[in-house]
Amino acid sequence: MPWLVRYPHRVPVLVDRAELRRLHGMWRFRRFLPLAEGEEPVTLGEGDTPLLRTARAGSRLGLHDLWVKDEGANPTGSFKARGLSAAVTRAVLAGAERFVLPTAGNAGVAAAAYAARAGVPVRVYAPTTTPRTILSQILAFGGELVLLDGHIGHCGSAARAYAAETGAVDLSTLREPYRIEGKKTLGLELALQLGWRLPAAIIYPTGGGTGLIGMWKAFAELRAAGWVQDSLPRMYTVQSSGCAPVVRAFDTWAEQCEPWEAPETVASGLRVPNPLGGRLMLQALRESGGGAVAVSDVELEREALAATREEGIDFSPEGGATLAAARALLDRGALRPDERVVAFNTGAGWLYRDPSGLPPV
Ligand SMILES: *Cc1c(COP(=O)(O)O)cnc(C)c1O
């Protein structure tokens, strides 16, 4: 069972909201984060990503108030920067001398960059099927890359063995509590950007679940602080039909996810067949009144391509999945055309394109 951070002695109600406006990046929320007075974060300027109205994509899909939070604008090109900035910060303050991380792709890039920033070596275990550009970025930041046949679950076992043998700190999703804290800033920043009025619905491409669990924790903390009064957004998960353990569990009223056999999807961030945080994700989806939907790789790639061209936002396959999900959720009446919907483009599309050739035209 994963551990989550609680802050018994630092109630966010004490935070001066004006202070937030003077600061920048995700660490402007440091009073909501595991950082004591006088401690310095390991940072590359993550956060403050654009929240963009996407009227053209919205009208094509039939949503009149659709917004995209473009997490591809983070250092290393994905929202993984937020979690790893927080996790590396805490680990280094605790004396870590070596890191290890299993990844489906983007977490490896972020771990390599933040480890470099901290001056600590990192070993990254990734599947051989990981997009080449992502692998080359891990190497560019000096990560020690080990490729394995299989999926992130196999990489996780190898990482735990390496950690046991060397004393390396294992930065795996939900095996340490701080990546979630960094991901919380997705929700805090969204609230700040919308003037503390949360949207009606959020669509989030879900793999390990840190974004979903983190945002839901953020909204609970904002509510406890009295900063948001409205009802909280309905949270919708989207997964690829080639790897959809959360959708299957949601649809069958299960409390936990069952491992997905033979996970297969081009959206590498969604290729997580047996997420440790399954129970927490399902809780968040149900408490929020949201839901879960699977879309095919063909649909998610088509949406990523279309929206990248019509909006000038560099959509990853995972980001494309949120738009394909928006269409599906509208069709089944889960979304209404006039309500405010925020979709998360969790990473940049360029990370998935092959550097050795021009993209198809
Ligand atoms: C890791 C990743 C995801 C899945 O994120 P979780 O919050 O762990 O569910 C989605 N999209 C991209 C681009 C990712 O890198």
mmCIF file of C-alpha atoms and ligand atoms in Angstrom:
data_model
loop_
_atom_site.group_PDB
_atom_site.id
_atom_site.type_symbol
_atom_site.label_atom_id
_atom_site.label_comp_id
_atom_site.label_asym_id
_atom_site.label_seq_id
_atom_site.Cartn_x
_atom_site.Cartn_y
_atom_site.Cartn_z
ATOM 1 C CA MET A 1 0.000 0.000 0.000
ATOM 2 C CA PRO A 2 1.465 3.387 -0.988
ATOM 3 C CA TRP A 3 2.304 6.060 1.601
ATOM 4 C CA LEU A 4 0.965 9.576 1.244
ATOM 5 C CA VAL A 5 2.344 12.703 2.911
ATOM 6 C CA ARG A 6 0.306 14.517 5.579
ATOM 7 C CA TYR A 7 1.156 17.950 6.946
ATOM 8 C CA PRO A 8 -0.207 18.060 10.491
ATOM 9 C CA HIS A 9 1.648 21.195 11.566
ATOM 10 C CA ARG A 10 1.525 23.318 8.456
ATOM 11 C CA VAL A 11 -2.056 23.892 7.478
ATOM 12 C CA PRO A 12 -2.135 25.576 4.064
ATOM 13 C CA VAL A 13 -4.762 27.945 5.426
ATOM 14 C CA LEU A 14 -1.784 29.892 6.805
ATOM 15 C CA VAL A 15 -0.385 30.501 3.325
ATOM 16 C CA ASP A 16 -0.543 34.045 2.053
ATOM 17 C CA ARG A 17 -2.193 33.802 -1.360
ATOM 18 C CA ALA A 18 -0.591 37.055 -2.520
ATOM 19 C CA GLU A 19 2.783 35.433 -1.918
ATOM 20 C CA LEU A 20 2.004 32.875 -4.618
ATOM 21 C CA ARG A 21 1.680 35.616 -7.238
ATOM 22 C CA ARG A 22 5.182 36.866 -6.501
ATOM 23 C CA LEU A 23 6.825 33.460 -6.931
ATOM 24 C CA HIS A 24 7.356 31.260 -9.979
ATOM 25 C CA GLY A 25 7.225 27.627 -11.036
ATOM 26 C CA MET A 26 5.927 24.695 -9.062
ATOM 27 C CA TRP A 27 7.972 25.581 -5.966
ATOM 28 C CA ARG A 28 5.864 28.698 -5.514
ATOM 29 C CA PHE A 29 3.635 26.140 -3.764
ATOM 30 C CA ARG A 30 6.453 25.120 -1.434
ATOM 31 C CA ARG A 31 4.244 25.480 1.634
ATOM 32 C CA PHE A 32 2.062 22.716 0.217
ATOM 33 C CA LEU A 33 5.173 20.658 -0.514
ATOM 34 C CA PRO A 34 7.645 18.655 1.567
ATOM 35 C CA LEU A 35 10.217 21.419 1.939
ATOM 36 C CA ALA A 36 11.093 23.010 5.248
ATOM 37 C CA GLU A 37 12.110 26.601 5.855
ATOM 38 C CA GLY A 38 15.722 27.067 4.729
ATOM 39 C CA GLU A 39 15.816 23.981 2.486
ATOM 40 C CA GLU A 40 16.446 24.450 -1.237
ATOM 41 C CA PRO A 41 14.755 22.386 -3.951
ATOM 42 C CA VAL A 42 16.491 20.646 -6.852
ATOM 43 C CA THR A 43 14.811 22.569 -9.652
ATOM 44 C CA LEU A 44 14.991 23.189 -13.393
ATOM 45 C CA GLY A 45 12.159 25.709 -13.434
ATOM 46 C CA GLU A 46 9.354 23.132 -13.741
ATOM 47 C CA GLY A 47 5.725 24.196 -13.597
ATOM 48 C CA ASP A 48 3.960 27.373 -14.766
ATOM 49 C CA THR A 49 2.899 25.516 -17.901
ATOM 50 C CA PRO A 50 0.362 27.154 -20.215
ATOM 51 C CA LEU A 51 -3.358 26.593 -19.769
ATOM 52 C CA LEU A 52 -4.702 27.200 -23.281
ATOM 53 C CA ARG A 53 -8.231 27.597 -24.566
ATOM 54 C CA THR A 54 -8.541 25.296 -27.569
ATOM 55 C CA ALA A 55 -11.571 26.654 -29.396
ATOM 56 C CA ARG A 56 -10.869 24.997 -32.735
ATOM 57 C CA ALA A 57 -10.284 21.504 -31.348
ATOM 58 C CA GLY A 58 -13.188 22.089 -28.983
ATOM 59 C CA SER A 59 -15.682 22.988 -31.677
ATOM 60 C CA ARG A 60 -14.570 20.054 -33.798
ATOM 61 C CA LEU A 61 -15.175 17.744 -30.837
ATOM 62 C CA GLY A 62 -18.368 19.495 -29.737
ATOM 63 C CA LEU A 63 -17.028 21.047 -26.516
ATOM 64 C CA HIS A 64 -17.430 24.817 -26.278
ATOM 65 C CA ASP A 65 -15.214 25.448 -23.260
ATOM 66 C CA LEU A 66 -12.279 23.096 -23.753
ATOM 67 C CA TRP A 67 -8.861 23.936 -22.310
ATOM 68 C CA VAL A 68 -5.554 22.128 -22.564
ATOM 69 C CA LYS A 69 -2.903 22.245 -19.868
ATOM 70 C CA ASP A 70 0.288 21.836 -21.870
ATOM 71 C CA GLU A 71 2.676 19.905 -19.673
ATOM 72 C CA GLY A 72 5.003 19.389 -22.620
ATOM 73 C CA ALA A 73 6.353 22.845 -21.777
ATOM 74 C CA ASN A 74 8.100 21.479 -18.669
ATOM 75 C CA PRO A 75 11.854 20.856 -18.509
ATOM 76 C CA THR A 76 12.473 17.421 -20.118
ATOM 77 C CA GLY A 77 9.184 17.751 -22.044
ATOM 78 C CA SER A 78 6.703 16.141 -19.687
ATOM 79 C CA PHE A 79 4.880 16.561 -16.377
ATOM 80 C CA LYS A 80 7.247 13.927 -14.921
ATOM 81 C CA ALA A 81 9.517 16.882 -14.132
ATOM 82 C CA ARG A 82 7.216 17.915 -11.277
ATOM 83 C CA GLY A 83 7.299 14.611 -9.453
ATOM 84 C CA LEU A 84 10.986 14.028 -9.925
ATOM 85 C CA SER A 85 11.938 17.522 -8.804
ATOM 86 C CA ALA A 86 10.137 16.803 -5.514
ATOM 87 C CA ALA A 87 11.418 13.231 -5.130
ATOM 88 C CA VAL A 88 15.045 14.062 -5.957
ATOM 89 C CA THR A 89 14.903 17.077 -3.652
ATOM 90 C CA ARG A 90 13.834 15.002 -0.634
ATOM 91 C CA ALA A 91 16.160 12.111 -1.405
ATOM 92 C CA VAL A 92 19.208 14.371 -1.766
ATOM 93 C CA LEU A 93 18.351 16.162 1.488
ATOM 94 C CA ALA A 94 18.255 12.707 3.099
ATOM 95 C CA GLY A 95 21.732 11.925 1.769
ATOM 96 C CA ALA A 96 21.038 9.817 -1.353
ATOM 97 C CA GLU A 97 24.186 8.990 -3.300
ATOM 98 C CA ARG A 98 22.662 6.964 -6.123
ATOM 99 C CA PHE A 99 19.248 6.621 -7.770
ATOM 100 C CA VAL A 100 17.435 3.944 -9.719
ATOM 101 C CA LEU A 101 14.168 4.169 -11.615
ATOM 102 C CA PRO A 102 12.052 1.902 -13.812
ATOM 103 C CA THR A 103 10.218 3.807 -16.518
ATOM 104 C CA ALA A 104 7.808 3.511 -19.409
ATOM 105 C CA GLY A 105 9.729 6.464 -20.872
ATOM 106 C CA ASN A 106 9.370 10.053 -19.716
ATOM 107 C CA ALA A 107 10.082 9.462 -16.037
ATOM 108 C CA GLY A 108 13.496 8.216 -17.125
ATOM 109 C CA VAL A 109 14.267 11.475 -18.920
ATOM 110 C CA ALA A 110 13.180 13.526 -15.922
ATOM 111 C CA ALA A 111 15.098 11.317 -13.481
ATOM 112 C CA ALA A 112 18.258 11.644 -15.587
ATOM 113 C CA ALA A 113 17.940 15.436 -15.733
ATOM 114 C CA TYR A 114 17.160 15.970 -12.037
ATOM 115 C CA ALA A 115 19.828 13.512 -10.945
ATOM 116 C CA ALA A 116 22.302 15.437 -13.102
ATOM 117 C CA ARG A 117 21.106 18.661 -11.521
ATOM 118 C CA ALA A 118 21.712 17.151 -8.076
ATOM 119 C CA GLY A 119 25.081 15.691 -9.083
ATOM 120 C CA VAL A 120 23.992 12.134 -8.253
ATOM 121 C CA PRO A 121 24.213 9.147 -10.656
ATOM 122 C CA VAL A 122 21.045 7.364 -11.781
ATOM 123 C CA ARG A 123 20.401 3.998 -13.412
ATOM 124 C CA VAL A 124 17.257 3.835 -15.569
ATOM 125 C CA TYR A 125 15.549 0.572 -16.571
ATOM 126 C CA ALA A 126 13.341 0.999 -19.649
ATOM 127 C CA PRO A 127 11.562 -1.362 -22.066
ATOM 128 C CA THR A 128 13.255 -1.861 -25.446
ATOM 129 C CA THR A 129 10.019 -0.619 -27.050
ATOM 130 C CA THR A 130 10.425 2.874 -25.542
ATOM 131 C CA PRO A 131 10.437 5.602 -28.224
ATOM 132 C CA ARG A 132 14.012 6.202 -29.469
ATOM 133 C CA THR A 133 13.986 9.929 -28.849
ATOM 134 C CA ILE A 134 13.061 9.366 -25.206
ATOM 135 C CA LEU A 135 15.928 6.889 -24.832
ATOM 136 C CA SER A 136 18.353 9.310 -26.451
ATOM 137 C CA GLN A 137 17.260 12.035 -24.011
ATOM 138 C CA ILE A 138 17.943 9.752 -21.026
ATOM 139 C CA LEU A 139 21.476 9.235 -22.361
ATOM 140 C CA ALA A 140 21.897 12.933 -23.159
ATOM 141 C CA PHE A 141 21.362 13.819 -19.486
ATOM 142 C CA GLY A 142 23.902 11.195 -18.436
ATOM 143 C CA GLY A 143 21.547 8.497 -17.179
ATOM 144 C CA GLU A 144 22.905 4.950 -17.107
ATOM 145 C CA LEU A 145 20.372 3.250 -19.377
ATOM 146 C CA VAL A 146 19.554 -0.464 -19.166
ATOM 147 C CA LEU A 147 17.062 -1.780 -21.738
ATOM 148 C CA LEU A 148 14.895 -4.810 -20.944
ATOM 149 C CA ASP A 149 12.463 -6.870 -22.981
ATOM 150 C CA GLY A 150 9.014 -6.581 -21.437
ATOM 151 C CA HIS A 151 7.126 -3.746 -19.738
ATOM 152 C CA ILE A 152 7.580 -1.363 -16.808
ATOM 153 C CA GLY A 153 6.705 -4.152 -14.339
ATOM 154 C CA HIS A 154 9.794 -6.104 -15.400
ATOM 155 C CA CYS A 155 11.856 -2.920 -15.133
ATOM 156 C CA GLY A 156 10.490 -2.413 -11.613
ATOM 157 C CA SER A 157 11.730 -5.823 -10.444
ATOM 158 C CA ALA A 158 15.180 -5.138 -11.873
ATOM 159 C CA ALA A 159 15.237 -1.716 -10.200
ATOM 160 C CA ARG A 160 14.353 -3.164 -6.794
ATOM 161 C CA ALA A 161 17.108 -5.764 -7.116
ATOM 162 C CA TYR A 162 19.599 -3.036 -8.040
ATOM 163 C CA ALA A 163 18.460 -0.873 -5.106
ATOM 164 C CA ALA A 164 18.834 -3.793 -2.676
ATOM 165 C CA GLU A 165 22.309 -4.534 -3.978
ATOM 166 C CA THR A 166 23.708 -0.990 -4.154
ATOM 167 C CA GLY A 167 21.687 1.076 -1.695
ATOM 168 C CA ALA A 168 20.392 3.238 -4.557
ATOM 169 C CA VAL A 169 17.203 5.163 -3.766
ATOM 170 C CA ASP A 170 14.321 3.681 -5.762
ATOM 171 C CA LEU A 171 12.316 6.517 -7.351
ATOM 172 C CA SER A 172 9.513 4.232 -8.632
ATOM 173 C CA THR A 173 5.987 5.595 -8.758
ATOM 174 C CA LEU A 174 4.385 5.389 -5.296
ATOM 175 C CA ARG A 175 7.274 3.482 -3.731
ATOM 176 C CA GLU A 176 8.365 6.798 -2.289
ATOM 177 C CA PRO A 177 5.773 9.437 -1.322
ATOM 178 C CA TYR A 178 7.189 12.610 -2.857
ATOM 179 C CA ARG A 179 6.534 12.232 -6.568
ATOM 180 C CA ILE A 180 2.834 12.496 -5.718
ATOM 181 C CA GLU A 181 3.536 15.731 -3.848
ATOM 182 C CA GLY A 182 5.161 17.210 -6.945
ATOM 183 C CA LYS A 183 2.248 16.061 -9.100
ATOM 184 C CA LYS A 184 -0.099 17.821 -6.725
ATOM 185 C CA THR A 185 1.089 21.070 -8.240
ATOM 186 C CA LEU A 186 -0.790 20.134 -11.445
ATOM 187 C CA GLY A 187 -3.984 20.718 -9.496
ATOM 188 C CA LEU A 188 -2.748 23.680 -7.449
ATOM 189 C CA GLU A 189 -1.512 25.473 -10.569
ATOM 190 C CA LEU A 190 -4.712 24.778 -12.462
ATOM 191 C CA ALA A 191 -6.709 26.312 -9.609
ATOM 192 C CA LEU A 192 -4.433 29.359 -9.516
ATOM 193 C CA GLN A 193 -4.681 29.842 -13.296
ATOM 194 C CA LEU A 194 -8.474 29.647 -13.201
ATOM 195 C CA GLY A 195 -8.771 32.113 -10.305
ATOM 196 C CA TRP A 196 -9.586 29.356 -7.776
ATOM 197 C CA ARG A 197 -12.592 28.172 -9.782
ATOM 198 C CA LEU A 198 -12.062 24.561 -10.740
ATOM 199 C CA PRO A 199 -13.398 23.179 -14.051
ATOM 200 C CA ALA A 200 -16.408 20.863 -14.254
ATOM 201 C CA ALA A 201 -14.342 17.975 -15.579
ATOM 202 C CA ILE A 202 -10.725 16.914 -16.008
ATOM 203 C CA ILE A 203 -9.539 14.330 -18.516
ATOM 204 C CA TYR A 204 -6.238 12.734 -17.651
ATOM 205 C CA PRO A 205 -4.243 10.037 -19.505
ATOM 206 C CA THR A 206 -3.486 7.521 -16.818
ATOM 207 C CA GLY A 207 -0.609 5.104 -16.405
ATOM 208 C CA GLY A 208 0.823 4.762 -12.900
ATOM 209 C CA GLY A 209 -1.735 7.243 -11.636
ATOM 210 C CA THR A 210 0.446 9.847 -9.945
ATOM 211 C CA GLY A 211 -1.179 12.726 -11.781
ATOM 212 C CA LEU A 212 -4.684 11.647 -10.941
ATOM 213 C CA ILE A 213 -3.959 10.798 -7.305
ATOM 214 C CA GLY A 214 -1.835 13.928 -6.887
ATOM 215 C CA MET A 215 -4.467 16.268 -8.302
ATOM 216 C CA TRP A 216 -7.202 14.736 -6.202
ATOM 217 C CA LYS A 217 -5.039 15.201 -3.096
ATOM 218 C CA ALA A 218 -4.362 18.801 -4.131
ATOM 219 C CA PHE A 219 -8.061 19.559 -4.472
ATOM 220 C CA ALA A 220 -8.750 18.074 -1.040
ATOM 221 C CA GLU A 221 -6.002 20.260 0.460
ATOM 222 C CA LEU A 222 -7.326 23.349 -1.337
ATOM 223 C CA ARG A 223 -10.779 22.664 -0.030
ATOM 224 C CA ALA A 224 -9.449 22.107 3.494
ATOM 225 C CA ALA A 225 -7.667 25.444 3.206
ATOM 226 C CA GLY A 226 -10.916 27.113 2.161
ATOM 227 C CA TRP A 227 -9.451 28.265 -1.150
ATOM 228 C CA VAL A 228 -11.998 26.549 -3.340
ATOM 229 C CA GLN A 229 -15.663 26.378 -2.439
ATOM 230 C CA ASP A 230 -17.261 24.902 -5.560
ATOM 231 C CA SER A 231 -17.768 21.221 -6.026
ATOM 232 C CA LEU A 232 -14.622 19.477 -7.193
ATOM 233 C CA PRO A 233 -14.111 18.453 -10.832
ATOM 234 C CA ARG A 234 -15.267 15.101 -12.120
ATOM 235 C CA MET A 235 -12.064 13.210 -12.852
ATOM 236 C CA TYR A 236 -11.918 11.070 -15.989
ATOM 237 C CA THR A 237 -9.170 8.616 -16.744
ATOM 238 C CA VAL A 238 -8.307 7.692 -20.300
ATOM 239 C CA GLN A 239 -6.223 4.658 -21.210
ATOM 240 C CA SER A 240 -5.355 2.877 -24.422
ATOM 241 C CA SER A 241 -7.527 -0.130 -25.244
ATOM 242 C CA GLY A 242 -4.196 -2.008 -25.499
ATOM 243 C CA CYS A 243 -3.564 -1.496 -21.764
ATOM 244 C CA ALA A 244 -6.599 -0.451 -19.742
ATOM 245 C CA PRO A 245 -6.496 -2.015 -16.264
ATOM 246 C CA VAL A 246 -8.046 1.027 -14.582
ATOM 247 C CA VAL A 247 -10.918 1.234 -17.073
ATOM 248 C CA ARG A 248 -11.657 -2.476 -16.681
ATOM 249 C CA ALA A 249 -11.632 -2.232 -12.883
ATOM 250 C CA PHE A 250 -13.835 0.870 -12.937
ATOM 251 C CA ASP A 251 -16.363 -0.747 -15.262
ATOM 252 C CA THR A 252 -16.615 -3.899 -13.137
ATOM 253 C CA TRP A 253 -16.886 -2.029 -9.804
ATOM 254 C CA ALA A 254 -13.655 -3.647 -8.624
ATOM 255 C CA GLU A 255 -11.713 -2.026 -5.778
ATOM 256 C CA GLN A 256 -8.347 -2.934 -7.208
ATOM 257 C CA CYS A 257 -6.867 -3.339 -10.705
ATOM 258 C CA GLU A 258 -5.994 -6.773 -12.056
ATOM 259 C CA PRO A 259 -2.771 -7.066 -14.088
ATOM 260 C CA TRP A 260 -3.348 -6.492 -17.820
ATOM 261 C CA GLU A 261 -1.946 -9.309 -19.980
ATOM 262 C CA ALA A 262 0.302 -8.336 -22.900
ATOM 263 C CA PRO A 263 0.097 -4.515 -22.622
ATOM 264 C CA GLU A 264 0.532 -2.859 -26.000
ATOM 265 C CA THR A 265 0.276 0.839 -26.910
ATOM 266 C CA VAL A 266 2.220 3.565 -28.712
ATOM 267 C CA ALA A 267 1.366 5.852 -25.778
ATOM 268 C CA SER A 268 4.272 4.544 -23.734
ATOM 269 C CA GLY A 269 3.277 6.542 -20.640
ATOM 270 C CA LEU A 270 0.066 4.516 -20.509
ATOM 271 C CA ARG A 271 1.793 1.150 -20.763
ATOM 272 C CA VAL A 272 1.483 0.324 -17.061
ATOM 273 C CA PRO A 273 -0.273 -3.047 -16.777
ATOM 274 C CA ASN A 274 -0.396 -3.353 -12.979
ATOM 275 C CA PRO A 275 -0.364 0.065 -11.284
ATOM 276 C CA LEU A 276 0.498 0.078 -7.590
ATOM 277 C CA GLY A 277 -1.915 2.971 -7.035
ATOM 278 C CA GLY A 278 -4.922 1.256 -8.615
ATOM 279 C CA ARG A 279 -7.029 1.421 -5.479
ATOM 280 C CA LEU A 280 -6.299 5.116 -4.927
ATOM 281 C CA MET A 281 -7.103 5.919 -8.565
ATOM 282 C CA LEU A 282 -10.416 4.100 -8.474
ATOM 283 C CA GLN A 283 -11.297 5.931 -5.250
ATOM 284 C CA ALA A 284 -10.537 9.310 -6.821
ATOM 285 C CA LEU A 285 -12.562 8.537 -9.947
ATOM 286 C CA ARG A 286 -15.575 7.375 -7.925
ATOM 287 C CA GLU A 287 -15.458 10.068 -5.232
ATOM 288 C CA SER A 288 -15.323 12.721 -7.931
ATOM 289 C CA GLY A 289 -18.281 11.343 -9.856
ATOM 290 C CA GLY A 290 -16.074 10.879 -12.917
ATOM 291 C CA GLY A 291 -15.221 7.777 -14.853
ATOM 292 C CA ALA A 292 -12.851 5.885 -17.100
ATOM 293 C CA VAL A 293 -12.706 5.342 -20.826
ATOM 294 C CA ALA A 294 -10.473 3.401 -23.204
ATOM 295 C CA VAL A 295 -9.607 4.606 -26.704
ATOM 296 C CA SER A 296 -7.705 2.788 -29.430
ATOM 297 C CA ASP A 297 -4.187 3.694 -30.504
ATOM 298 C CA VAL A 298 -5.569 4.683 -33.909
ATOM 299 C CA GLU A 299 -7.981 7.147 -32.292
ATOM 300 C CA LEU A 300 -5.445 8.668 -29.915
ATOM 301 C CA GLU A 301 -2.834 9.119 -32.627
ATOM 302 C CA ARG A 302 -5.373 10.628 -34.990
ATOM 303 C CA GLU A 303 -6.430 13.163 -32.342
ATOM 304 C CA ALA A 304 -2.827 14.019 -31.433
ATOM 305 C CA LEU A 305 -1.994 14.686 -35.086
ATOM 306 C CA ALA A 306 -5.163 16.697 -35.752
ATOM 307 C CA ALA A 307 -4.949 18.839 -32.615
ATOM 308 C CA THR A 308 -1.225 19.509 -33.008
ATOM 309 C CA ARG A 309 -1.939 21.016 -36.415
ATOM 310 C CA GLU A 310 -5.109 22.879 -35.538
ATOM 311 C CA GLU A 311 -3.857 24.361 -32.240
ATOM 312 C CA GLY A 312 -0.067 24.570 -32.576
ATOM 313 C CA ILE A 313 0.267 22.606 -29.343
ATOM 314 C CA ASP A 314 2.682 19.673 -29.580
ATOM 315 C CA PHE A 315 0.444 16.789 -28.513
ATOM 316 C CA SER A 316 1.913 13.490 -27.340
ATOM 317 C CA PRO A 317 -0.062 10.301 -28.009
ATOM 318 C CA GLU A 318 -1.180 10.480 -24.347
ATOM 319 C CA GLY A 319 -2.416 14.038 -24.888
ATOM 320 C CA GLY A 320 -4.225 12.881 -28.029
ATOM 321 C CA ALA A 321 -5.904 10.226 -25.905
ATOM 322 C CA THR A 322 -7.574 12.903 -23.759
ATOM 323 C CA LEU A 323 -9.207 14.417 -26.853
ATOM 324 C CA ALA A 324 -10.325 11.028 -28.147
ATOM 325 C CA ALA A 325 -11.745 10.459 -24.662
ATOM 326 C CA ALA A 326 -13.566 13.799 -24.756
ATOM 327 C CA ARG A 327 -15.350 12.669 -27.882
ATOM 328 C CA ALA A 328 -16.280 9.308 -26.328
ATOM 329 C CA LEU A 329 -17.470 10.910 -23.086
ATOM 330 C CA LEU A 330 -19.636 13.391 -24.996
ATOM 331 C CA ASP A 331 -21.139 10.552 -27.002
ATOM 332 C CA ARG A 332 -22.116 8.668 -23.875
ATOM 333 C CA GLY A 333 -23.499 11.808 -22.230
ATOM 334 C CA ALA A 334 -20.883 11.969 -19.465
ATOM 335 C CA LEU A 335 -19.774 15.436 -20.633
ATOM 336 C CA ARG A 336 -22.095 18.293 -21.583
ATOM 337 C CA PRO A 337 -21.135 20.506 -24.538
ATOM 338 C CA ASP A 338 -21.118 23.752 -22.534
ATOM 339 C CA GLU A 339 -19.257 22.763 -19.419
ATOM 340 C CA ARG A 340 -15.648 23.639 -18.772
ATOM 341 C CA VAL A 341 -13.363 20.720 -19.489
ATOM 342 C CA VAL A 342 -9.590 20.653 -18.969
ATOM 343 C CA ALA A 343 -7.576 18.013 -20.831
ATOM 344 C CA PHE A 344 -3.946 17.324 -19.922
ATOM 345 C CA ASN A 345 -1.309 17.087 -22.625
ATOM 346 C CA THR A 346 1.069 15.322 -20.248
ATOM 347 C CA GLY A 347 4.082 15.345 -22.548
ATOM 348 C CA ALA A 348 5.427 16.843 -25.757
ATOM 349 C CA GLY A 349 4.896 15.094 -29.072
ATOM 350 C CA TRP A 350 8.499 15.494 -30.234
ATOM 351 C CA LEU A 351 9.635 12.922 -27.672
ATOM 352 C CA TYR A 352 7.768 10.252 -29.665
ATOM 353 C CA ARG A 353 8.974 11.181 -33.144
ATOM 354 C CA ASP A 354 11.886 9.387 -34.725
ATOM 355 C CA PRO A 355 14.870 11.750 -35.009
ATOM 356 C CA SER A 356 16.192 9.917 -38.056
ATOM 357 C CA GLY A 357 13.402 10.794 -40.429
ATOM 358 C CA LEU A 358 10.839 13.416 -41.279
ATOM 359 C CA PRO A 359 7.379 12.780 -39.805
ATOM 360 C CA PRO A 360 4.819 11.418 -42.260
ATOM 361 C CA VAL A 361 3.182 14.124 -44.359
HETATM 362 C C1 LIG B 1 3.894 8.913 -17.271
HETATM 363 C C2 LIG B 1 2.993 9.500 -18.275
HETATM 364 C C3 LIG B 1 1.597 9.380 -18.170
HETATM 365 C C4 LIG B 1 0.937 8.612 -17.056
HETATM 366 O O1 LIG B 1 1.082 9.323 -15.887
HETATM 367 P P1 LIG B 1 0.573 8.919 -14.455
HETATM 368 O O2 LIG B 1 0.293 10.203 -13.793
HETATM 369 O O3 LIG B 1 1.680 8.177 -13.798
HETATM 370 O O4 LIG B 1 -0.656 8.100 -14.602
HETATM 371 C C5 LIG B 1 0.832 10.038 -19.103
HETATM 372 N N1 LIG B 1 1.377 10.730 -20.121
HETATM 373 C C6 LIG B 1 2.713 10.850 -20.269
HETATM 374 C C7 LIG B 1 3.237 11.639 -21.424
HETATM 375 C C8 LIG B 1 3.559 10.251 -19.346
HETATM 376 O O5 LIG B 1 4.872 10.391 -19.494
#
